[in-house]
Short mmCIF file of C-alpha atoms in Angstrom, two decimals:
data_model
loop_
_atom_site.label_atom_id
_atom_site.label_comp_id
_atom_site.label_asym_id
_atom_site.label_seq_id
_atom_site.Cartn_x
_atom_site.Cartn_y
_atom_site.Cartn_z
CA MET U 1 -33.30 1.04 -16.21
CA SER U 2 -34.12 -2.43 -17.52
CA THR U 3 -31.62 -4.27 -19.72
CA GLU U 4 -34.24 -4.54 -22.44
CA ASN U 5 -34.89 -0.80 -22.50
CA ARG U 6 -31.18 -0.01 -22.48
CA TRP U 7 -30.67 -2.35 -25.44
CA GLU U 8 -33.45 -0.58 -27.34
CA LEU U 9 -31.85 2.83 -26.70
CA ASN U 10 -28.44 1.50 -27.72
CA LYS U 11 -29.80 -0.13 -30.85
CA ALA U 12 -31.44 3.21 -31.68
CA LEU U 13 -28.12 5.07 -31.55
CA ALA U 14 -26.77 2.67 -34.20
CA GLN U 15 -29.87 3.43 -36.30
CA MET U 16 -28.96 7.12 -36.14
CA LEU U 17 -25.48 6.31 -37.49
CA LYS U 18 -26.88 4.59 -40.57
CA GLY U 19 -25.88 5.91 -43.95
CA GLY U 20 -22.78 7.32 -42.34
CA VAL U 21 -19.05 6.73 -42.14
CA ILE U 22 -17.23 5.96 -38.89
CA MET U 23 -13.55 6.80 -39.06
CA ASP U 24 -10.54 5.58 -37.07
CA VAL U 25 -8.63 8.46 -35.51
CA THR U 26 -5.61 8.54 -33.22
CA THR U 27 -5.46 12.20 -32.14
CA PRO U 28 -7.91 15.07 -31.43
CA GLU U 29 -6.61 16.75 -34.59
CA GLN U 30 -7.50 13.74 -36.71
CA ALA U 31 -10.89 13.55 -34.99
CA LYS U 32 -11.57 17.15 -35.98
CA ILE U 33 -10.51 16.45 -39.57
CA ALA U 34 -12.85 13.45 -39.62
CA GLU U 35 -15.77 15.42 -38.19
CA ASP U 36 -15.22 18.29 -40.63
CA ALA U 37 -15.08 15.80 -43.49
CA GLY U 38 -18.49 14.42 -42.48
CA ALA U 39 -17.82 11.40 -40.24
CA CYS U 40 -20.95 10.40 -38.29
CA ALA U 41 -18.77 9.04 -35.47
CA VAL U 42 -15.10 8.44 -34.77
CA MET U 43 -13.28 5.42 -33.39
CA ALA U 44 -10.56 6.54 -31.00
CA LEU U 45 -7.54 4.28 -30.95
CA GLU U 46 -3.82 4.60 -30.32
CA ARG U 47 -2.71 3.03 -33.55
CA ILE U 48 -4.70 2.40 -36.69
CA PRO U 49 -4.97 -1.27 -37.71
CA ALA U 50 -2.30 -1.01 -40.44
CA ASP U 51 0.21 0.13 -37.83
CA ILE U 52 -0.95 -2.48 -35.31
CA ARG U 53 -0.36 -5.08 -37.98
CA ALA U 54 3.07 -3.66 -38.82
CA ALA U 55 4.16 -3.32 -35.20
CA GLY U 56 3.07 -6.78 -34.06
CA GLY U 57 3.04 -7.60 -30.35
CA VAL U 58 0.08 -7.31 -28.00
CA SER U 59 -2.40 -4.61 -28.85
CA ARG U 60 -4.61 -3.23 -26.06
CA MET U 61 -7.26 -0.65 -25.23
CA SER U 62 -6.10 2.94 -25.76
CA ASP U 63 -5.03 5.38 -23.05
CA PRO U 64 -8.24 6.85 -21.54
CA LYS U 65 -6.63 10.29 -21.55
CA MET U 66 -6.15 10.13 -25.29
CA ILE U 67 -9.79 9.02 -25.72
CA LYS U 68 -11.00 11.88 -23.52
CA GLY U 69 -9.02 14.33 -25.64
CA ILE U 70 -10.91 13.11 -28.67
CA GLN U 71 -14.26 13.25 -26.83
CA GLU U 72 -13.60 16.91 -26.08
CA ALA U 73 -12.59 17.70 -29.65
CA VAL U 74 -15.80 16.63 -31.42
CA SER U 75 -19.61 16.70 -30.97
CA ILE U 76 -20.26 13.44 -32.85
CA PRO U 77 -20.30 10.07 -31.00
CA VAL U 78 -16.93 8.65 -29.97
CA MET U 79 -16.29 4.91 -30.01
CA ALA U 80 -13.30 2.98 -28.68
CA LYS U 81 -12.05 -0.58 -28.85
CA CYS U 82 -11.49 -3.11 -26.11
CA ARG U 83 -10.03 -6.58 -26.47
CA ILE U 84 -12.35 -9.54 -27.03
CA GLY U 85 -13.38 -10.86 -23.63
CA HIS U 86 -11.65 -8.06 -21.69
CA PHE U 87 -14.58 -6.86 -19.62
CA ALA U 88 -12.35 -4.77 -17.36
CA GLU U 89 -11.22 -2.69 -20.33
CA ALA U 90 -14.89 -2.34 -21.25
CA GLN U 91 -15.70 -1.18 -17.71
CA ILE U 92 -13.02 1.51 -18.04
CA LEU U 93 -14.46 2.69 -21.35
CA GLU U 94 -17.91 2.81 -19.78
CA ALA U 95 -16.51 4.81 -16.86
CA ILE U 96 -15.28 7.52 -19.24
CA GLU U 97 -18.70 7.53 -20.90
CA ILE U 98 -17.73 6.30 -24.32
CA ASP U 99 -20.67 6.29 -26.76
CA TYR U 100 -19.99 2.84 -28.24
CA ILE U 101 -17.51 0.08 -27.38
CA ASP U 102 -16.08 -2.02 -30.19
CA GLU U 103 -15.19 -5.44 -28.78
CA SER U 104 -12.69 -5.86 -31.52
CA GLU U 105 -10.61 -8.56 -33.14
CA VAL U 106 -8.21 -5.80 -34.23
CA LEU U 107 -6.76 -5.84 -30.71
CA SER U 108 -5.20 -8.97 -29.23
CA PRO U 109 -7.96 -11.15 -27.75
CA ALA U 110 -7.85 -11.30 -23.94
CA ASP U 111 -10.03 -14.40 -23.74
CA ASP U 112 -9.94 -17.19 -26.29
CA VAL U 113 -13.25 -18.72 -25.18
CA TYR U 114 -15.63 -16.11 -23.86
CA HIS U 115 -16.78 -12.80 -25.23
CA ILE U 116 -17.86 -10.03 -22.87
CA ASP U 117 -21.34 -10.34 -21.36
CA LYS U 118 -22.50 -7.10 -22.92
CA THR U 119 -25.88 -7.23 -21.21
CA ALA U 120 -24.05 -6.31 -17.99
CA PHE U 121 -23.26 -2.85 -19.43
CA GLN U 122 -25.24 0.33 -19.97
CA VAL U 123 -23.11 1.50 -22.91
CA PRO U 124 -23.64 -0.08 -26.31
CA PHE U 125 -21.33 -2.54 -28.04
CA VAL U 126 -20.56 -3.15 -31.68
CA CYS U 127 -18.97 -6.48 -32.62
CA GLY U 128 -17.48 -7.95 -35.77
CA ALA U 129 -18.98 -10.97 -37.52
CA LYS U 130 -18.05 -12.90 -40.61
CA ASP U 131 -21.25 -14.91 -40.83
CA LEU U 132 -24.78 -15.01 -39.48
CA GLY U 133 -23.97 -17.35 -36.58
CA GLU U 134 -21.26 -15.04 -35.24
CA ALA U 135 -23.55 -12.02 -35.63
CA LEU U 136 -26.44 -13.64 -33.76
CA ARG U 137 -24.16 -14.96 -31.00
CA ARG U 138 -22.80 -11.45 -30.45
CA ILE U 139 -26.35 -10.08 -30.39
CA SER U 140 -27.40 -12.65 -27.82
CA GLU U 141 -24.44 -11.53 -25.70
CA GLY U 142 -25.85 -8.00 -25.89
CA ALA U 143 -24.27 -6.35 -28.93
CA SER U 144 -26.56 -3.66 -30.35
CA MET U 145 -24.69 -3.19 -33.63
CA ILE U 146 -22.82 -5.55 -35.95
CA ARG U 147 -20.10 -4.93 -38.52
CA THR U 148 -18.34 -7.25 -40.92
CA LYS U 149 -14.92 -8.22 -39.70
CA GLY U 150 -13.25 -7.81 -43.06
CA GLU U 151 -9.52 -7.86 -42.66
CA PRO U 152 -8.50 -4.67 -40.89
CA GLY U 153 -5.43 -2.69 -41.82
CA THR U 154 -5.01 -4.30 -45.21
CA GLY U 155 -6.74 -1.88 -47.55
CA ASP U 156 -8.13 -5.00 -49.24
CA VAL U 157 -11.91 -5.13 -49.33
CA VAL U 158 -12.19 -8.78 -50.40
CA GLN U 159 -12.93 -10.17 -46.95
CA ALA U 160 -15.50 -7.55 -46.02
CA VAL U 161 -17.24 -8.46 -49.29
CA ARG U 162 -17.03 -12.14 -48.47
CA HIS U 163 -18.43 -11.64 -44.97
CA MET U 164 -21.29 -9.48 -46.20
CA ARG U 165 -22.19 -11.98 -48.93
CA ILE U 166 -22.08 -14.91 -46.52
CA MET U 167 -24.31 -13.01 -44.10
CA ASN U 168 -26.79 -12.13 -46.83
CA SER U 169 -27.03 -15.63 -48.22
CA GLU U 170 -27.45 -17.15 -44.76
CA ILE U 171 -30.22 -14.67 -44.02
CA SER U 172 -31.94 -15.56 -47.30
CA ARG U 173 -31.64 -19.22 -46.44
CA LEU U 174 -33.30 -18.70 -43.03
CA VAL U 175 -36.10 -16.74 -44.65
CA SER U 176 -36.73 -19.58 -47.08
CA LEU U 177 -37.00 -22.28 -44.39
CA ARG U 178 -40.26 -23.71 -43.15
CA LYS U 179 -41.09 -22.76 -39.60
CA ASP U 180 -40.51 -26.32 -38.36
CA GLN U 181 -36.94 -26.19 -39.70
CA LEU U 182 -35.98 -23.19 -37.58
CA PHE U 183 -35.23 -25.26 -34.46
CA GLN U 184 -32.57 -27.20 -36.30
CA ALA U 185 -31.22 -23.98 -37.83
CA ALA U 186 -30.88 -22.50 -34.33
CA LYS U 187 -28.92 -25.56 -33.27
CA GLU U 188 -26.59 -25.31 -36.25
CA LEU U 189 -25.99 -21.59 -35.73
CA MET U 190 -25.57 -22.12 -31.97
CA VAL U 191 -28.05 -19.35 -31.19
CA SER U 192 -31.49 -19.08 -29.65
CA TYR U 193 -34.64 -20.02 -31.51
CA GLU U 194 -36.05 -16.52 -30.90
CA LEU U 195 -33.21 -14.83 -32.80
CA VAL U 196 -33.51 -17.30 -35.69
CA LYS U 197 -37.25 -16.69 -35.77
CA TYR U 198 -36.68 -12.92 -35.90
CA VAL U 199 -34.38 -13.25 -38.93
CA HIS U 200 -36.80 -15.70 -40.59
CA GLU U 201 -39.69 -13.27 -40.21
CA ASN U 202 -37.89 -9.98 -40.90
CA GLY U 203 -35.22 -10.99 -43.42
CA LYS U 204 -32.60 -8.98 -41.57
CA LEU U 205 -30.57 -8.84 -38.39
CA PRO U 206 -32.37 -7.32 -35.40
CA VAL U 207 -29.63 -4.63 -35.24
CA VAL U 208 -27.85 -2.37 -37.69
CA ASN U 209 -25.12 -3.96 -39.81
CA PHE U 210 -22.13 -1.92 -41.04
CA ALA U 211 -19.24 -2.84 -43.33
CA ALA U 212 -15.73 -2.76 -41.92
CA GLY U 213 -12.25 -3.95 -42.74
CA GLY U 214 -10.28 -2.96 -45.82
CA VAL U 215 -12.46 -0.13 -47.15
CA ALA U 216 -10.06 2.34 -48.77
CA THR U 217 -11.85 4.16 -51.61
CA PRO U 218 -15.23 5.75 -52.38
CA ALA U 219 -15.82 2.83 -54.75
CA ASP U 220 -15.13 0.32 -51.94
CA ALA U 221 -17.68 2.11 -49.77
CA ALA U 222 -20.27 2.15 -52.56
CA LEU U 223 -19.66 -1.55 -53.19
CA MET U 224 -20.33 -2.42 -49.56
CA MET U 225 -23.45 -0.24 -49.44
CA GLN U 226 -24.82 -1.87 -52.59
CA LEU U 227 -24.18 -5.26 -51.01
CA GLY U 228 -26.47 -4.23 -48.16
CA ALA U 229 -24.25 -2.54 -45.56
CA GLU U 230 -26.12 0.16 -43.67
CA GLY U 231 -23.01 2.28 -43.22
CA VAL U 232 -19.24 1.96 -43.32
CA PHE U 233 -16.28 1.93 -40.94
CA VAL U 234 -13.08 3.20 -42.48
CA GLY U 235 -9.98 2.40 -40.49
CA SER U 236 -6.52 2.77 -41.91
CA GLY U 237 -7.84 3.81 -45.32
CA ILE U 238 -8.11 7.49 -44.51
CA PHE U 239 -5.15 8.53 -42.42
CA LYS U 240 -2.80 6.19 -44.30
CA SER U 241 -3.63 7.93 -47.57
CA GLY U 242 -2.13 10.95 -49.28
CA ASN U 243 -4.97 13.40 -48.61
CA PRO U 244 -7.02 12.22 -45.60
CA SER U 245 -9.50 15.10 -45.53
CA LYS U 246 -10.40 14.88 -49.20
CA ARG U 247 -10.60 11.09 -49.21
CA ALA U 248 -12.72 11.08 -46.07
CA ASN U 249 -15.16 13.58 -47.56
CA ALA U 250 -15.34 11.64 -50.83
CA ILE U 251 -16.16 8.42 -48.97
CA VAL U 252 -18.88 10.20 -46.95
CA LYS U 253 -20.53 11.47 -50.13
CA ALA U 254 -20.15 8.11 -51.85
CA VAL U 255 -22.01 6.43 -48.99
CA ALA U 256 -24.82 9.02 -49.16
CA ASN U 257 -25.16 8.46 -52.91
CA TYR U 258 -23.89 4.93 -53.26
CA LYS U 259 -25.88 4.14 -56.40
CA ASP U 260 -24.84 7.25 -58.31
CA ALA U 261 -21.85 6.09 -60.34
CA LYS U 262 -21.48 9.43 -62.08
CA LEU U 263 -21.11 11.27 -58.79
CA ILE U 264 -18.76 8.63 -57.39
CA ALA U 265 -16.63 8.96 -60.52
CA GLU U 266 -16.24 12.66 -59.78
CA LEU U 267 -15.56 11.96 -56.12
CA SER U 268 -12.84 9.48 -57.04
CA GLU U 269 -10.81 12.03 -59.00
CA ASP U 270 -7.55 13.40 -57.63
CA LEU U 271 -7.76 11.77 -54.24
CA GLY U 272 -4.00 11.34 -54.12
CA GLU U 273 -2.31 8.16 -53.03
CA ALA U 274 -4.55 5.44 -51.58
CA MET U 275 -3.17 3.38 -48.72
CA VAL U 276 -0.71 0.84 -50.08
CA GLY U 277 -2.51 -2.25 -48.81
CA ILE U 278 -1.64 -5.89 -48.41
CA ASN U 279 -3.18 -8.65 -50.52
CA GLU U 280 -5.07 -11.45 -48.85
CA GLN U 281 -2.39 -14.02 -49.69
CA GLU U 282 0.35 -11.89 -48.14
CA ILE U 283 -1.31 -11.53 -44.77
CA GLU U 284 0.48 -13.25 -41.92
CA LEU U 285 -2.12 -12.60 -39.24
CA LEU U 286 -5.81 -13.17 -39.93
CA MET U 287 -7.59 -10.95 -37.42
CA ALA U 288 -10.99 -12.13 -38.67
CA GLU U 289 -10.27 -15.58 -37.22
CA ARG U 290 -10.23 -14.09 -33.73
CA GLY U 291 -13.40 -14.52 -31.66
CA LYS U 292 -16.10 -16.75 -33.11
CA MET J 1 -49.57 12.36 -51.27
CA ARG J 2 -45.81 12.55 -51.75
CA ILE J 3 -43.26 13.20 -49.03
CA GLY J 4 -39.64 14.12 -49.61
CA VAL J 5 -37.39 12.46 -47.06
CA LEU J 6 -33.89 13.81 -46.58
CA ALA J 7 -31.80 10.68 -47.13
CA VAL J 8 -28.16 11.73 -46.93
CA GLN J 9 -27.56 10.10 -43.53
CA GLY J 10 -29.47 8.80 -40.53
CA ALA J 11 -32.70 6.97 -39.77
CA PHE J 12 -34.68 7.98 -42.86
CA VAL J 13 -35.86 4.45 -43.71
CA GLU J 14 -37.77 4.31 -40.41
CA HIS J 15 -39.75 7.43 -41.39
CA GLU J 16 -40.43 6.06 -44.85
CA ARG J 17 -41.77 2.82 -43.45
CA ILE J 18 -44.33 4.64 -41.29
CA LEU J 19 -45.32 7.14 -43.97
CA THR J 20 -45.80 4.35 -46.50
CA LYS J 21 -48.00 2.46 -44.06
CA LEU J 22 -50.08 5.61 -43.67
CA GLY J 23 -50.58 5.70 -47.43
CA ALA J 24 -48.04 8.33 -48.47
CA GLU J 25 -45.49 7.89 -51.21
CA CYS J 26 -41.88 8.74 -50.28
CA VAL J 27 -39.09 10.13 -52.40
CA GLN J 28 -35.53 10.09 -51.11
CA LEU J 29 -33.63 13.34 -51.32
CA ARG J 30 -29.94 12.55 -51.73
CA LYS J 31 -28.75 15.20 -54.19
CA ASN J 32 -29.86 18.32 -56.02
CA SER J 33 -31.53 16.55 -58.97
CA ASP J 34 -33.84 14.71 -56.51
CA LEU J 35 -35.46 18.07 -55.74
CA ARG J 36 -36.94 18.22 -59.23
CA GLN J 37 -39.60 15.79 -58.10
CA GLU J 38 -42.75 17.29 -56.64
CA PHE J 39 -43.46 16.66 -52.98
CA ASP J 40 -46.07 17.92 -50.51
CA GLY J 41 -44.09 17.63 -47.29
CA LEU J 42 -40.53 17.22 -46.05
CA VAL J 43 -39.07 14.93 -43.39
CA LEU J 44 -35.75 15.77 -41.75
CA PRO J 45 -34.82 12.54 -39.94
CA GLY J 46 -32.66 11.72 -36.96
CA GLY J 47 -28.97 11.17 -37.49
CA GLU J 48 -25.92 13.35 -37.09
CA SER J 49 -26.78 16.99 -37.73
CA THR J 50 -23.21 17.97 -38.61
CA VAL J 51 -23.10 15.32 -41.34
CA GLN J 52 -26.57 16.08 -42.70
CA GLY J 53 -26.01 19.84 -42.65
CA LYS J 54 -22.72 19.51 -44.44
CA LEU J 55 -24.10 17.16 -47.10
CA LEU J 56 -27.18 19.35 -47.64
CA LYS J 57 -24.83 22.13 -48.66
CA GLU J 58 -22.21 20.12 -50.51
CA LEU J 59 -24.79 18.15 -52.49
CA SER J 60 -26.49 21.46 -53.40
CA MET J 61 -29.86 20.95 -51.76
CA PHE J 62 -29.66 23.53 -49.01
CA GLU J 63 -30.87 26.74 -50.70
CA GLU J 64 -33.78 25.16 -52.54
CA LEU J 65 -35.02 23.24 -49.53
CA ARG J 66 -34.75 26.32 -47.34
CA GLU J 67 -36.76 28.30 -49.85
CA LYS J 68 -39.46 25.59 -49.89
CA ILE J 69 -39.68 25.63 -46.08
CA VAL J 70 -39.92 29.43 -46.02
CA GLN J 71 -42.67 29.21 -48.65
CA GLY J 72 -44.67 26.98 -46.33
CA LEU J 73 -43.78 23.38 -47.20
CA PRO J 74 -44.85 21.28 -44.18
CA VAL J 75 -41.84 19.83 -42.32
CA LEU J 76 -41.52 17.07 -39.76
CA ALA J 77 -38.08 17.28 -38.14
CA THR J 78 -36.84 14.84 -35.54
CA CYS J 79 -33.73 15.19 -33.38
CA ALA J 80 -30.95 16.07 -35.88
CA GLY J 81 -33.70 17.50 -38.10
CA LEU J 82 -34.77 19.83 -35.30
CA ILE J 83 -31.17 21.05 -35.04
CA LEU J 84 -31.14 21.73 -38.79
CA LEU J 85 -34.27 23.90 -38.50
CA ALA J 86 -33.18 25.85 -35.43
CA GLU J 87 -32.49 29.55 -35.60
CA THR J 88 -29.76 29.41 -32.95
CA LEU J 89 -27.49 26.72 -31.55
CA GLU J 90 -25.85 27.19 -28.18
CA HIS J 91 -22.04 27.12 -28.21
CA SER J 92 -21.93 27.07 -31.98
CA SER J 93 -21.77 29.70 -34.67
CA GLU J 94 -22.88 27.16 -37.23
CA CYS J 95 -26.58 26.97 -38.07
CA TRP J 96 -28.47 25.58 -41.02
CA PHE J 97 -32.02 26.42 -42.15
CA ARG J 98 -32.75 28.86 -39.30
CA THR J 99 -36.46 28.75 -40.09
CA LEU J 100 -37.62 27.71 -36.62
CA PRO J 101 -37.19 30.41 -33.95
CA VAL J 102 -35.80 28.23 -31.17
CA THR J 103 -32.46 27.93 -29.42
CA ILE J 104 -31.09 24.40 -29.24
CA ARG J 105 -28.42 22.83 -27.08
CA ARG J 106 -26.93 19.80 -28.77
CA ASN J 107 -26.26 16.57 -26.85
CA ALA J 108 -27.90 18.26 -23.88
CA TYR J 109 -28.24 15.10 -21.82
CA GLY J 110 -24.62 14.08 -22.35
CA ARG J 111 -23.31 11.05 -24.14
CA GLN J 112 -25.07 7.79 -24.96
CA LEU J 113 -25.25 6.88 -21.25
CA GLY J 114 -27.60 9.86 -20.91
CA SER J 115 -30.04 8.56 -23.54
CA PHE J 116 -33.43 7.70 -22.08
CA SER J 117 -37.06 6.99 -22.83
CA ALA J 118 -40.17 8.61 -21.39
CA GLN J 119 -43.84 9.10 -22.17
CA GLY J 120 -45.80 12.26 -22.70
CA ARG J 121 -48.84 13.96 -24.08
CA ILE J 122 -48.44 15.68 -27.42
CA LEU J 123 -50.80 18.51 -28.26
CA GLY J 124 -52.66 18.23 -31.52
CA LEU J 125 -52.25 14.49 -32.01
CA PRO J 126 -55.24 12.31 -32.76
CA ASP J 127 -56.41 10.87 -29.41
CA GLN J 128 -54.15 13.40 -27.72
CA GLU J 129 -54.76 12.28 -24.13
CA ARG J 130 -53.14 8.92 -24.86
CA LEU J 131 -49.44 9.11 -23.91
CA PHE J 132 -46.86 8.98 -26.68
CA PRO J 133 -43.59 6.98 -26.30
CA LEU J 134 -40.65 9.39 -26.36
CA GLU J 135 -37.17 8.11 -27.23
CA PHE J 136 -34.27 10.48 -26.56
CA ILE J 137 -30.99 9.42 -28.19
CA ARG J 138 -28.11 11.81 -27.44
CA ALA J 139 -30.94 14.25 -27.74
CA PRO J 140 -30.95 18.01 -28.21
CA TYR J 141 -32.68 20.32 -25.75
CA ILE J 142 -34.92 23.23 -26.69
CA ALA J 143 -33.34 25.87 -24.45
CA ALA J 144 -35.54 28.78 -25.53
CA ILE J 145 -38.32 29.55 -27.94
CA GLY J 146 -38.69 32.88 -29.69
CA LYS J 147 -41.17 34.59 -31.90
CA ARG J 148 -41.02 36.40 -35.16
CA LEU J 149 -42.16 39.89 -36.07
CA ASN J 150 -45.46 38.66 -37.46
CA ASN J 151 -46.23 37.52 -33.92
CA ASP J 152 -46.70 33.95 -34.95
CA LYS J 153 -45.61 32.18 -31.82
CA VAL J 154 -43.76 28.94 -31.46
CA GLN J 155 -46.18 26.56 -29.78
CA PRO J 156 -44.77 23.98 -27.36
CA ILE J 157 -46.57 20.71 -28.11
CA ALA J 158 -44.66 18.27 -25.88
CA GLN J 159 -43.02 18.59 -22.49
CA ILE J 160 -41.38 16.25 -20.04
CA ALA J 161 -40.47 16.67 -16.38
CA LYS J 162 -36.81 15.77 -16.79
CA MET J 163 -34.33 18.61 -17.26
CA PRO J 164 -30.84 18.02 -18.73
CA ASP J 165 -29.22 18.62 -15.35
CA GLY J 166 -31.53 16.08 -13.72
CA SER J 167 -33.62 18.66 -11.84
CA GLU J 168 -37.41 18.87 -11.88
CA GLY J 169 -38.96 21.25 -14.35
CA GLN J 170 -40.92 21.49 -17.55
CA ASN J 171 -38.64 20.77 -20.45
CA ILE J 172 -40.05 21.47 -23.93
CA VAL J 173 -39.28 18.55 -26.26
CA GLY J 174 -41.57 19.33 -29.18
CA VAL J 175 -42.71 22.52 -30.91
CA ARG J 176 -44.89 23.61 -33.75
CA TYR J 177 -44.40 26.84 -35.69
CA GLN J 178 -46.47 27.54 -38.78
CA ASN J 179 -45.69 24.69 -41.20
CA GLN J 180 -42.89 23.19 -39.08
CA ILE J 181 -43.02 20.43 -36.46
CA GLY J 182 -39.76 20.05 -34.52
CA LEU J 183 -39.28 17.14 -32.11
CA ALA J 184 -36.28 16.33 -29.91
CA PHE J 185 -37.35 12.68 -29.75
CA HIS J 186 -37.84 9.95 -32.34
CA PRO J 187 -41.42 9.03 -33.29
CA GLU J 188 -39.90 7.05 -36.19
CA LEU J 189 -38.55 4.51 -33.68
CA THR J 190 -41.95 3.72 -32.19
CA LYS J 191 -45.00 1.82 -33.31
CA ASP J 192 -47.18 4.84 -32.58
CA TYR J 193 -47.83 6.65 -35.87
CA ARG J 194 -49.77 9.64 -34.54
CA CYS J 195 -46.97 12.21 -35.01
CA HIS J 196 -46.73 11.17 -38.64
CA GLN J 197 -50.52 11.33 -38.96
CA LEU J 198 -50.45 14.89 -37.62
CA PHE J 199 -47.72 15.77 -40.11
CA LEU J 200 -49.59 14.23 -43.05
CA SER J 201 -52.71 16.18 -42.08
CA LEU J 202 -50.70 19.38 -42.73
CA CYS J 203 -49.49 18.26 -46.15
#
């Protein structure tokens, strides 16, 4: 099958995930809880970002056996993370037929210069981006879905908000340019003219764009959706909270009705303890700075 | 003409875009109070059926929508939507509307690596001999079609030669039954609007 056709099919899967919540899970039991709570996909990983952050050290792709256990437990798509630039980890994930690979800054980068050539794969990739240039560079490498980087494992939504706002304003700027200014814009963004032209004409990325990093409450999810996210990743926010099942379900419903403040007020009641969280100023390791 | 589009999760915007271009007005159905609006047809979009089915019930839309479908409201259901309509699901006790007498196998072609595109003729479309682009994304498979007591048969309207196990054979990928059109593929992802035209002609 041609690369172009494969990319279209992979982009389409991301379209089917829109309006949904993708949840980090570390065991088949958690995956089942997530599916029952209404997750549209799960991200299988050994440790959730908050624990990766706490543990320090090198963080790698998860054990394929653990991922397979999760694949067997649920009928929804299963995603998994590989390190930035670690195409061998990506090959392993493709070999076990993962539905989506997240080339993720949450893990320790394996290559500090090059990202994976994602066009060499049949399986789809989602990548993090904190601005339009990063997003378009990942797309030109073959990513078929984008998410904000945010700052994973912090329970602090401020950086996801910042990244989404930067993306939106840069898109608006491209739309407002004259056609003869697009060549220079492509140079500045370090991406191809064709991608810049697409954004100029369509006012959006050519692939789906989700929010990720620091989403911990139904209100956080609604905020990101109102800022233009097409769906939400929730990492540590669910299984680091007091009542994962209830919180997960509340976030799912908040995303489906993100403009209905009355409903979200009800959903936000009695959710138990939210994840503790770390403020931006207290963070020692900025994962969002990995992979530009 | 007004079309209600189930908008709790999935690719509903894609349907709306096409329907709007064809001159219909769309209303998004996200919660029970949205059902108070009048609409002449219903779209059940692609997405994750487990999520949509769950939210239909928990956001109190399920019973009313089911009643409307039973009463004859025209429905266009794609992929996850087809699963929501199905009477029976293989390997699952959970079903949703059960208004379309077919048996469905979910994720029949495997994981995302098994997603594929094809082309086929669809019966009843305008210019029906012209092939229609068929996109299958972790698609369901119509394993069997049944009939109801009133002898109104489920009519296969689209078939492809690829079976889930890779063998040759005629695999039904689209059906029509009374007011319901159920498709295993995604016309909302193509630039060919004929499936939506067919649907609007029923509304």
